[in-house]
Coordinates of C-alpha atoms and ligand atoms in Angstrom, one line a residue:
M1 CA -31.7 -26.1 13.9
S2 CA -31.8 -28.0 11.8
T3 CA -32.5 -31.6 14.3
P4 CA -36.4 -31.4 15.0
L5 CA -36.7 -32.8 18.6
S6 CA -38.2 -35.5 17.7
T7 CA -35.6 -37.1 16.0
A8 CA -33.1 -35.5 19.3
V9 CA -35.9 -38.3 21.6
D10 CA -35.7 -40.8 19.8
V11 CA -32.0 -41.1 19.4
A12 CA -31.8 -40.4 23.5
A13 CA -33.5 -43.6 24.2
D14 CA -32.0 -45.8 21.6
P15 CA -29.4 -47.8 23.2
N16 CA -27.9 -48.5 19.8
W17 CA -27.4 -44.6 19.4
W18 CA -23.7 -45.1 18.3
R19 CA -24.1 -47.9 16.1
Q20 CA -24.4 -45.5 13.0
A21 CA -23.8 -42.2 14.5
V22 CA -21.7 -39.2 13.2
V23 CA -19.2 -38.5 15.9
Y24 CA -17.7 -34.8 15.7
Q25 CA -13.8 -34.3 17.5
I26 CA -13.1 -31.2 18.9
Y27 CA -9.7 -30.5 20.1
P28 CA -10.8 -27.5 22.6
R29 CA -8.2 -25.8 22.5
S30 CA -8.8 -25.1 19.2
F31 CA -12.1 -25.1 18.7
A32 CA -13.9 -21.6 20.1
D33 CA -12.3 -19.3 22.9
A34 CA -15.1 -17.5 24.3
N35 CA -13.2 -15.4 27.1
G36 CA -10.3 -13.8 24.0
D37 CA -7.6 -15.8 26.0
G38 CA -6.3 -17.9 22.7
I39 CA -7.4 -21.0 23.9
G40 CA -10.2 -22.5 23.1
D41 CA -12.5 -23.2 26.1
L42 CA -15.8 -25.5 27.1
A43 CA -17.9 -22.3 27.0
G44 CA -16.6 -21.6 23.4
I45 CA -18.2 -24.8 22.6
T46 CA -20.9 -24.2 24.3
S47 CA -21.8 -21.3 22.2
R48 CA -21.5 -23.5 19.4
V49 CA -23.6 -26.1 19.9
E50 CA -26.1 -24.7 17.7
Y51 CA -23.3 -24.9 15.2
L52 CA -23.4 -28.1 15.7
A53 CA -26.5 -29.2 15.7
S54 CA -26.9 -27.9 12.1
L55 CA -24.1 -29.4 10.8
G56 CA -26.2 -32.4 11.3
V57 CA -23.5 -34.6 13.4
D58 CA -25.1 -37.1 16.0
A59 CA -22.8 -37.0 18.4
V60 CA -19.5 -34.8 20.1
W61 CA -15.8 -36.5 21.0
L62 CA -14.2 -34.5 23.1
S63 CA -10.6 -34.3 23.5
P64 CA -9.0 -33.4 26.5
F65 CA -10.0 -30.9 28.4
Y66 CA -8.7 -32.5 32.1
P67 CA -5.4 -30.2 34.1
S68 CA -2.5 -30.2 31.8
A69 CA 0.9 -28.7 31.0
L70 CA 0.2 -29.4 27.7
A71 CA 4.2 -31.3 26.9
D72 CA 1.2 -33.4 24.4
G73 CA -1.8 -31.6 23.9
G74 CA -3.5 -32.2 27.0
Y75 CA -3.1 -36.1 26.5
D76 CA -1.0 -35.4 29.8
V77 CA -3.6 -35.3 32.6
D78 CA -2.9 -34.0 35.5
D79 CA -6.0 -34.7 37.0
Y80 CA -9.3 -37.3 35.5
R81 CA -12.1 -35.9 36.8
D82 CA -11.7 -31.9 37.3
V83 CA -11.2 -29.8 34.1
D84 CA -8.1 -27.7 33.1
P85 CA -8.4 -24.0 34.4
K86 CA -7.6 -22.9 31.2
L87 CA -10.9 -24.4 29.6
G88 CA -13.4 -24.1 32.7
T89 CA -14.8 -25.0 35.4
L90 CA -17.0 -28.2 36.2
D91 CA -19.8 -26.0 36.2
D92 CA -18.4 -25.3 32.5
F93 CA -18.9 -29.1 31.6
D94 CA -22.3 -29.5 33.0
E95 CA -23.6 -26.4 30.9
M96 CA -21.8 -27.4 28.1
I97 CA -23.4 -30.5 28.2
G98 CA -26.8 -29.8 29.1
A99 CA -26.8 -27.8 26.0
L100 CA -25.3 -30.8 23.6
H101 CA -28.1 -33.1 24.7
A102 CA -30.6 -30.5 24.4
A103 CA -29.8 -30.2 21.0
G104 CA -30.0 -33.5 20.4
L105 CA -25.6 -34.2 20.5
K106 CA -24.3 -36.8 22.4
L107 CA -20.7 -36.3 24.4
I108 CA -18.4 -38.7 24.2
V109 CA -14.6 -38.3 26.0
D110 CA -11.7 -38.9 26.1
I111 CA -10.1 -40.9 28.6
V112 CA -5.9 -41.4 29.2
P113 CA -5.6 -44.6 30.7
N114 CA -1.8 -45.8 29.6
H115 CA 0.3 -42.9 31.4
T116 CA -0.6 -39.7 33.4
S117 CA 1.0 -36.3 33.3
N118 CA 4.5 -35.7 35.4
R119 CA 1.9 -33.6 37.9
H120 CA -0.3 -36.1 38.1
E121 CA -0.4 -36.2 42.4
W122 CA 0.5 -39.9 41.9
F123 CA 3.3 -39.1 39.9
R124 CA 4.8 -36.5 42.8
Q125 CA 4.1 -39.0 45.1
A126 CA 6.5 -41.7 43.2
L127 CA 8.9 -39.6 43.0
A128 CA 9.2 -38.4 47.2
A129 CA 8.6 -42.4 47.7
E130 CA 11.3 -45.0 47.9
P131 CA 12.2 -47.4 45.0
G132 CA 9.6 -50.7 45.8
S133 CA 7.5 -49.1 47.3
A134 CA 3.9 -48.6 46.8
E135 CA 3.1 -45.0 45.6
R136 CA 6.2 -46.5 42.8
N137 CA 4.7 -49.3 42.1
R138 CA 1.5 -47.4 40.4
Y139 CA 3.6 -46.5 37.3
I140 CA 7.0 -48.8 36.0
F141 CA 10.3 -48.1 38.2
R142 CA 13.1 -50.0 37.0
D143 CA 16.8 -49.8 38.4
G144 CA 19.2 -49.0 35.3
K145 CA 21.4 -51.2 33.6
G146 CA 24.9 -51.2 33.7
P147 CA 28.1 -49.4 36.1
D148 CA 25.5 -47.7 38.7
G149 CA 22.0 -48.1 36.7
A150 CA 23.5 -45.1 34.6
E151 CA 22.1 -46.8 31.2
P152 CA 18.1 -47.6 30.9
P153 CA 16.7 -50.6 31.6
S154 CA 16.3 -51.5 27.7
D155 CA 16.9 -49.7 24.7
W156 CA 13.5 -48.6 24.1
P157 CA 11.9 -45.6 21.9
S158 CA 10.0 -43.6 22.9
M159 CA 6.9 -43.0 20.1
F160 CA 7.8 -39.0 20.0
G161 CA 11.3 -40.3 19.7
G162 CA 14.5 -40.6 22.2
S163 CA 14.7 -43.5 25.5
A164 CA 11.4 -44.2 26.7
W165 CA 12.8 -44.3 30.1
E166 CA 13.7 -41.1 32.5
R167 CA 16.0 -41.0 35.0
V168 CA 15.3 -39.7 38.5
P169 CA 17.6 -38.7 41.2
D170 CA 18.2 -40.7 43.2
G171 CA 18.6 -43.4 39.8
Q172 CA 16.1 -45.3 39.5
W173 CA 14.2 -44.8 35.6
Y174 CA 10.4 -44.9 35.0
L175 CA 8.7 -46.3 31.6
H176 CA 6.9 -43.3 29.1
L177 CA 6.1 -45.1 25.8
F178 CA 5.3 -40.6 25.0
A179 CA 6.7 -37.9 26.6
T180 CA 8.5 -37.7 29.2
E181 CA 5.9 -36.0 30.8
Q182 CA 3.8 -39.2 30.1
P183 CA 5.2 -42.3 32.2
D184 CA 3.1 -45.0 31.7
L185 CA 1.3 -46.8 34.3
N186 CA 1.5 -50.1 35.9
W187 CA -1.7 -51.7 35.0
D188 CA -1.0 -55.2 36.7
N189 CA -1.5 -52.6 40.1
R190 CA -5.4 -52.6 41.2
E191 CA -5.3 -49.4 42.5
V192 CA -5.2 -48.1 38.7
R193 CA -8.1 -50.3 37.6
D194 CA -10.6 -49.4 40.6
D195 CA -9.4 -45.3 40.4
F196 CA -10.0 -45.8 36.0
L197 CA -13.5 -47.4 37.3
T198 CA -13.6 -44.1 39.7
T199 CA -13.4 -42.3 37.1
L200 CA -15.5 -43.8 34.3
R201 CA -18.5 -43.4 36.3
F202 CA -17.4 -40.0 37.9
W203 CA -18.3 -38.8 34.1
A204 CA -20.3 -41.5 33.4
D205 CA -22.2 -39.7 35.8
R206 CA -22.1 -36.2 34.8
G207 CA -24.3 -37.3 31.8
V208 CA -21.2 -38.8 29.7
D209 CA -22.4 -41.0 27.1
G210 CA -19.6 -43.0 25.8
F211 CA -15.9 -42.7 26.2
R212 CA -12.9 -42.5 23.3
V213 CA -9.8 -44.4 24.6
D214 CA -7.0 -43.5 24.3
V215 CA -4.1 -46.3 23.2
A216 CA -6.3 -48.4 24.5
H217 CA -3.8 -51.1 23.1
Q218 CA -0.8 -50.7 25.2
L219 CA -2.0 -50.3 28.7
V220 CA -0.8 -54.4 29.8
K221 CA 2.6 -55.3 29.4
D222 CA 4.9 -57.6 30.4
L223 CA 7.2 -56.4 33.5
R224 CA 8.7 -59.7 33.6
E225 CA 12.8 -58.8 34.2
P226 CA 14.9 -58.2 32.9
F227 CA 13.4 -55.7 29.8
P228 CA 13.5 -57.1 26.1
D229 CA 15.8 -54.3 24.2
R230 CA 13.7 -53.6 21.3
A231 CA 16.8 -54.5 19.3
S232 CA 16.2 -58.4 20.4
L233 CA 12.9 -58.6 19.3
D234 CA 11.9 -59.8 15.3
L235 CA 8.8 -57.1 15.2
D236 CA 7.9 -57.8 12.3
N237 CA 7.2 -61.4 13.1
L238 CA 6.1 -61.6 16.4
P239 CA 3.5 -64.0 16.8
H240 CA -0.2 -61.7 17.8
G241 CA 0.0 -61.1 21.6
S242 CA 3.4 -61.3 22.8
H243 CA 4.8 -58.0 22.4
P244 CA 6.3 -57.1 25.6
F245 CA 4.0 -53.3 25.1
E246 CA 1.8 -54.0 22.9
D247 CA -2.6 -55.7 21.9
R248 CA -2.0 -58.2 24.8
D249 CA -4.7 -60.8 25.7
E250 CA -4.5 -59.4 29.4
V251 CA -5.9 -56.2 28.2
H252 CA -9.1 -57.2 27.5
E253 CA -9.6 -58.2 31.4
I254 CA -9.8 -54.3 31.7
Y255 CA -12.4 -53.6 28.8
A256 CA -14.4 -56.1 30.4
E257 CA -14.2 -54.5 34.0
W258 CA -15.4 -51.6 32.2
R259 CA -17.9 -52.5 29.4
Q260 CA -19.9 -54.4 33.8
V261 CA -19.8 -49.7 34.0
F262 CA -20.6 -48.9 31.1
N263 CA -23.5 -51.3 31.4
E264 CA -24.6 -49.9 34.9
Y265 CA -26.1 -46.8 32.9
D266 CA -29.3 -46.8 30.9
P267 CA -28.5 -46.0 28.0
P268 CA -25.1 -48.0 28.5
R269 CA -22.2 -45.9 28.1
T270 CA -20.8 -46.5 24.5
A271 CA -16.7 -46.2 24.2
V272 CA -14.1 -46.6 21.0
A273 CA -10.8 -47.8 21.2
E274 CA -7.6 -46.3 19.1
A275 CA -5.7 -49.8 18.9
W276 CA -3.4 -49.9 16.3
V277 CA -3.4 -53.4 15.4
H278 CA -3.5 -55.5 13.4
A279 CA -7.2 -56.3 11.7
S280 CA -7.3 -59.8 12.7
R281 CA -6.7 -58.2 16.4
R282 CA -9.9 -55.0 16.3
A283 CA -12.4 -57.4 16.7
R284 CA -11.3 -58.0 20.5
Y285 CA -11.6 -54.3 21.6
A286 CA -15.2 -53.9 19.6
S287 CA -16.6 -56.7 21.5
P288 CA -20.0 -55.7 23.1
L289 CA -17.9 -57.3 25.9
G290 CA -15.2 -54.9 25.4
L291 CA -14.8 -51.3 24.6
G292 CA -17.9 -52.4 22.4
Q293 CA -16.4 -50.3 19.1
A294 CA -12.7 -49.6 17.6
F295 CA -11.4 -47.2 15.2
N296 CA -9.8 -48.8 11.9
F297 CA -7.3 -46.5 10.6
D298 CA -7.1 -48.2 7.3
L299 CA -9.2 -45.4 4.9
L300 CA -7.0 -42.7 6.9
Q301 CA -4.3 -44.4 5.8
S302 CA -4.4 -45.5 2.4
D303 CA -4.6 -43.7 -1.2
F304 CA -7.5 -42.2 -3.0
D305 CA -7.3 -45.0 -5.1
A306 CA -10.1 -47.6 -6.0
A307 CA -9.4 -50.8 -5.1
S308 CA -7.7 -50.3 -1.5
F309 CA -10.6 -48.8 -0.7
R310 CA -12.5 -51.0 -1.6
R311 CA -10.3 -54.1 -0.1
I312 CA -10.6 -52.1 3.3
I313 CA -14.6 -51.3 3.2
T314 CA -14.9 -55.4 2.3
H315 CA -12.9 -56.4 5.0
N316 CA -14.1 -53.8 7.7
L317 CA -17.8 -55.5 7.6
T318 CA -16.9 -58.4 7.6
D319 CA -15.0 -57.6 11.0
A320 CA -17.9 -55.7 12.4
R321 CA -20.0 -58.5 11.4
Q322 CA -17.8 -60.9 13.3
S323 CA -17.5 -59.2 16.9
G324 CA -21.1 -57.6 17.0
A325 CA -19.8 -54.4 16.5
S326 CA -20.7 -51.4 13.6
S327 CA -18.0 -50.6 11.6
T328 CA -16.5 -47.1 12.7
W329 CA -14.6 -44.8 9.4
V330 CA -12.3 -41.5 9.6
F331 CA -10.0 -40.1 7.1
S332 CA -9.1 -37.0 9.8
N333 CA -8.0 -36.2 13.3
H334 CA -6.0 -34.6 15.7
D335 CA -3.4 -36.6 14.8
V336 CA -2.2 -37.0 10.8
V337 CA -2.0 -34.7 7.9
R338 CA -5.9 -33.1 7.5
H339 CA -7.2 -35.7 4.0
A340 CA -7.5 -32.6 1.8
T341 CA -4.5 -32.1 1.9
R342 CA -2.9 -35.7 1.7
Y343 CA -5.6 -36.1 -1.0
G344 CA -3.8 -33.1 -3.1
L345 CA -0.3 -34.8 -2.9
P346 CA 1.4 -37.7 -5.2
A347 CA 1.2 -40.5 -3.7
A348 CA 3.6 -41.2 -0.7
Q349 CA 6.3 -43.9 -1.8
G350 CA 7.6 -46.2 1.7
K351 CA 7.1 -45.8 5.1
H352 CA 5.2 -42.2 5.2
Q353 CA 1.8 -41.2 4.3
N354 CA 1.4 -38.5 2.0
G355 CA 2.3 -35.2 3.4
H356 CA 4.7 -36.5 5.6
A357 CA 7.3 -34.8 3.1
W358 CA 5.5 -31.8 2.6
L359 CA 5.3 -30.7 6.4
L360 CA 8.9 -31.5 7.0
S361 CA 9.4 -28.7 3.4
G362 CA 7.2 -26.1 5.2
G363 CA 4.6 -27.4 2.7
T364 CA 6.2 -26.2 -0.1
S365 CA 7.5 -29.7 -2.0
P366 CA 5.9 -31.6 -3.4
E367 CA 3.3 -29.3 -4.8
L368 CA 0.2 -29.4 -3.8
D369 CA -2.7 -29.6 -5.6
V370 CA -5.1 -27.7 -2.8
D371 CA -8.4 -28.0 -5.6
L372 CA -7.2 -31.6 -6.2
G373 CA -7.4 -32.0 -2.5
I374 CA -10.5 -30.5 -1.3
R375 CA -12.4 -32.2 -4.8
R376 CA -10.9 -35.7 -4.0
A377 CA -11.6 -35.2 0.2
R378 CA -15.2 -34.0 -0.5
A379 CA -16.1 -37.4 -3.4
A380 CA -14.4 -39.5 -0.3
T381 CA -16.4 -37.9 2.9
L382 CA -19.7 -38.4 1.1
L383 CA -18.5 -42.3 0.4
M384 CA -17.4 -42.5 4.0
L385 CA -21.1 -41.2 4.8
A386 CA -22.4 -43.6 2.9
L387 CA -21.1 -46.3 4.9
P388 CA -23.0 -48.6 7.1
G389 CA -20.8 -47.6 10.8
S390 CA -20.0 -45.2 12.1
G391 CA -18.6 -42.0 10.8
Y392 CA -15.8 -39.9 12.7
L393 CA -15.6 -36.4 11.4
Y394 CA -12.5 -33.6 12.8
Q395 CA -13.1 -30.7 13.5
G396 CA -12.7 -27.8 10.1
E397 CA -13.0 -30.7 7.8
E398 CA -16.8 -29.6 7.1
L399 CA -14.5 -26.1 5.9
G400 CA -12.7 -28.2 3.4
L401 CA -9.5 -26.7 5.2
H402 CA -6.1 -27.7 4.6
E403 CA -2.8 -28.9 6.3
V404 CA -1.4 -25.7 7.7
G405 CA 2.3 -27.0 6.5
D406 CA 4.2 -23.2 7.3
L407 CA 3.9 -23.4 11.1
P408 CA 7.1 -21.4 12.0
A409 CA 9.2 -22.9 14.4
D410 CA 8.3 -20.9 16.9
A411 CA 5.3 -21.9 17.3
M412 CA 5.2 -25.6 17.4
Q413 CA 3.5 -27.1 20.0
D414 CA 4.5 -31.0 19.4
P415 CA 6.9 -32.9 21.5
A416 CA 7.4 -35.2 18.5
Y417 CA 8.7 -32.3 17.0
F418 CA 11.1 -31.3 19.9
R419 CA 11.9 -35.0 20.9
S420 CA 12.9 -35.8 17.2
Q421 CA 14.8 -32.7 17.0
G422 CA 12.4 -31.8 14.3
V423 CA 12.9 -35.5 12.2
E424 CA 9.4 -35.0 12.2
K425 CA 7.5 -32.2 12.1
G426 CA 4.8 -33.0 14.3
R427 CA 0.8 -32.5 14.8
D428 CA 0.3 -28.7 15.5
G429 CA -0.9 -27.7 11.5
C430 CA -4.3 -29.7 12.1
R431 CA -4.6 -28.0 15.5
V432 CA -4.4 -24.8 14.0
P433 CA -7.8 -23.0 15.6
L434 CA -10.8 -23.5 13.5
P435 CA -12.1 -19.4 11.3
W436 CA -15.4 -18.7 12.4
T437 CA -15.4 -15.3 10.4
V438 CA -13.9 -14.3 7.3
D439 CA -11.7 -11.7 9.2
G440 CA -11.0 -9.5 12.7
P441 CA -8.6 -11.4 15.5
S442 CA -8.4 -14.9 14.8
F443 CA -10.7 -15.4 12.6
G444 CA -13.4 -14.8 15.4
F445 CA -12.2 -18.3 16.9
G446 CA -12.0 -15.4 20.2
T447 CA -11.4 -11.9 20.9
G448 CA -8.3 -12.1 21.4
T449 CA -4.3 -14.0 18.9
A450 CA -4.7 -17.5 18.4
H451 CA -2.6 -20.0 20.7
L452 CA -1.4 -21.2 17.5
P453 CA -1.1 -18.7 14.0
Q454 CA -3.9 -18.9 11.7
P455 CA -2.6 -18.0 8.0
A456 CA -4.6 -15.5 5.7
W457 CA -5.7 -17.9 3.6
F458 CA -8.1 -19.2 6.8
G459 CA -10.8 -16.0 6.4
P460 CA -11.9 -16.7 2.7
E461 CA -12.8 -21.2 4.6
S462 CA -14.1 -19.6 7.3
V463 CA -17.2 -20.3 9.0
Q464 CA -19.0 -17.3 7.7
A465 CA -17.8 -17.5 3.7
Q466 CA -19.2 -20.7 3.7
D467 CA -22.2 -20.6 5.6
D468 CA -25.1 -19.1 2.6
D469 CA -22.7 -20.5 -0.2
P470 CA -24.6 -24.0 -1.4
S471 CA -21.5 -25.0 -3.7
S472 CA -19.2 -25.0 -0.1
T473 CA -17.6 -28.0 1.5
L474 CA -20.1 -26.7 4.4
S475 CA -23.5 -26.8 2.4
L476 CA -21.8 -30.1 1.5
Y477 CA -21.1 -31.6 5.2
R478 CA -24.7 -30.2 6.1
R479 CA -27.0 -31.5 3.2
A480 CA -25.0 -35.1 3.2
L481 CA -25.5 -35.6 7.1
S482 CA -28.9 -34.2 6.8
L483 CA -30.4 -36.4 4.1
R484 CA -27.6 -39.4 5.4
R485 CA -30.5 -39.6 8.8
K486 CA -32.9 -39.6 5.6
L487 CA -31.4 -42.4 4.0
Q488 CA -29.7 -44.6 6.5
A489 CA -30.4 -48.4 7.2
A490 CA -29.8 -51.6 8.4
E491 CA -26.3 -52.1 7.8
E492 CA -25.4 -54.0 5.5
L493 CA -23.9 -53.3 1.5
E494 CA -24.2 -54.3 -1.4
W495 CA -21.0 -54.0 -4.8
V496 CA -22.6 -53.2 -8.2
D497 CA -20.2 -53.8 -10.3
D498 CA -21.2 -52.3 -13.6
L499 CA -19.1 -48.8 -14.4
G500 CA -15.7 -50.3 -14.3
D501 CA -12.4 -51.0 -12.0
S502 CA -11.8 -47.4 -11.0
V503 CA -14.9 -46.3 -9.9
L504 CA -17.1 -47.6 -6.9
H505 CA -20.5 -48.4 -6.8
F506 CA -22.9 -49.7 -4.0
R507 CA -25.8 -50.1 -2.7
R508 CA -27.3 -49.4 0.7
P509 CA -31.4 -51.3 1.5
G510 CA -34.2 -48.4 1.1
G511 CA -32.5 -47.7 -2.2
W512 CA -29.6 -45.9 -1.3
E513 CA -26.7 -45.7 -3.6
S514 CA -23.5 -44.5 -3.7
I515 CA -21.2 -44.0 -6.7
T516 CA -17.3 -42.3 -6.8
N517 CA -15.4 -42.6 -9.7
F518 CA -11.6 -42.6 -8.9
G519 CA -11.3 -42.6 -12.1
A520 CA -9.5 -40.2 -14.7
E521 CA -12.3 -40.3 -17.1
P522 CA -15.6 -39.4 -16.4
V523 CA -18.4 -42.5 -16.2
P524 CA -22.0 -42.5 -17.2
L525 CA -24.2 -41.5 -14.2
P526 CA -28.2 -43.4 -13.4
A527 CA -31.2 -40.6 -13.2
G528 CA -32.6 -40.0 -9.3
V529 CA -29.2 -37.7 -8.3
V530 CA -29.6 -36.0 -5.2
L531 CA -26.6 -35.4 -3.9
T532 CA -23.2 -35.1 -6.0
S533 CA -19.6 -33.8 -3.8
S534 CA -18.6 -31.7 -6.9
P535 CA -20.8 -29.5 -9.3
L536 CA -21.5 -31.7 -12.3
G537 CA -21.4 -30.2 -15.8
D538 CA -23.7 -32.7 -17.2
E539 CA -25.9 -34.8 -15.6
T540 CA -25.7 -37.2 -17.3
V541 CA -22.2 -38.7 -16.0
L542 CA -19.9 -38.2 -13.2
P543 CA -16.4 -36.9 -13.3
P544 CA -13.4 -37.9 -12.1
D545 CA -13.0 -37.5 -8.3
T546 CA -16.6 -36.9 -7.3
T547 CA -19.2 -39.2 -5.3
A548 CA -23.3 -39.5 -6.3
W549 CA -25.7 -40.5 -4.0
I550 CA -28.6 -42.0 -5.6
S551 CA -32.1 -42.4 -4.0
Ligands
GLC601 C1 -2.7 -41.1 20.9 C2 -2.9 -39.3 20.9 C3 -2.4 -38.7 21.2 C4 -1.0 -38.9 21.9 C5 -1.2 -39.8 22.1 C6 -0.6 -40.2 24.0 O1 -2.0 -41.6 20.0 O2 -4.4 -39.5 19.2 O3 -2.7 -37.4 20.3 O4 0.1 -38.2 21.5 O5 -2.2 -41.2 22.5 O6 -1.7 -40.2 24.9
CA602 CA1 -9.8 -19.9 26.2

């Protein structure tokens, strides 16, 4: 383990630990399977704490591990204050958090407040109760339109395709902005608000250090009748805060209450909002009076392009200064095509990101440049890890894993695939269980067959294959994270404009510099290189698609 105990103790005492932390996202069902049933579990995570510590991250963000029928990969929660029996027990949770803390790692858990699952006790009660009852009022039930109310209350589509309304046997309809199995909660109901405060305290009391808040921007809705039709709204030109379901100002009243709960603890619990809102609105979620930090997905949505990266970095650092939060940076998570793959494809045209068409083709077209993708991903990650603020990593990116593009139809699990009737391929390709060993059943993920099929090329990309190889992506992440601990300084960045438009060169306090060559030609490299994202041929030049750290 490379984390010295003294660092662990210092970090634990520091209420600002989150400001420049590197957080590693675990999608628990696909990380490590301790009991061989094909599904990753909490004991599997505990067994890999040493790996996480030696990687050098500061914290783990755990995607939902709550009881769930997995209609949406666990984001359909049956019970917010328990562990899915397929993943373990509350005792396993305590053991896991104990092991993480002992290794100096923090734990952030995912909270899903916009919707429960349709198996949640409240939703069962709502179905059994009368229209207009207190039980139904925890959700958003409405009568339908047209004769016999047989038409949905509005034309609103679900994020995963199809209508956002589902009819129940007595004829009423309920709102689900995501899958049918994810009924939206009514956040105008005080009982709903109080119950989530109980949930936050439940996990904070168990030692959880922070929360990742799922679709944080959608909780509050304009529930006045009649429900607006989507077709009647000019969505691109709605004034901020006036969308019926998204980013309404009143949502911050909820997070102000959550903040009070976070501040009951020492150190205060942290939170990061998943809020897909206009950049100018993000600061409200990141306010110290609210959740404290918010994801910015700008880099994740950008091509590998110097001007675009620079614009994004500059405005996010400005926003962070204004909100009092630190900035967040992320390239990959459980919802998007892995960045190694995005960067190995030609820049996307139109509204979809790189990888969309490629996924639909089953990973055949446009042709993926596997090596270029990894080279650029490594360069981008090294740049990102030198930025002021927190970096969020997604499991497997430290192995340089590509998206699995050729999952067979009968293996698919994502509701986005089923509800769109295959128009969307969904997110399963970044959720394939991790390869730990070069061979063996499920490449060391467990002793059984993994719940999503792993491709043969996972073996050579496994942890075992990369562990002792100094040129591997895993070795690069380890070296970068360990150096970052030493070089990390105040949250400031100064651009150095010396190498042309296709190079991003910046300086951090204390003499730490990062230079990324996005261009097609090598550029001169100053002396003092401590790390490069790819090997240099000549120590005095930085090749294309490469980042160098200088100190
Ligand atoms: C968030 C999650 C995503 C999930 C959705 C609905 O966007 O990241 O995985 O499907 O919320 O909960
Ligand atoms: Ca298991």
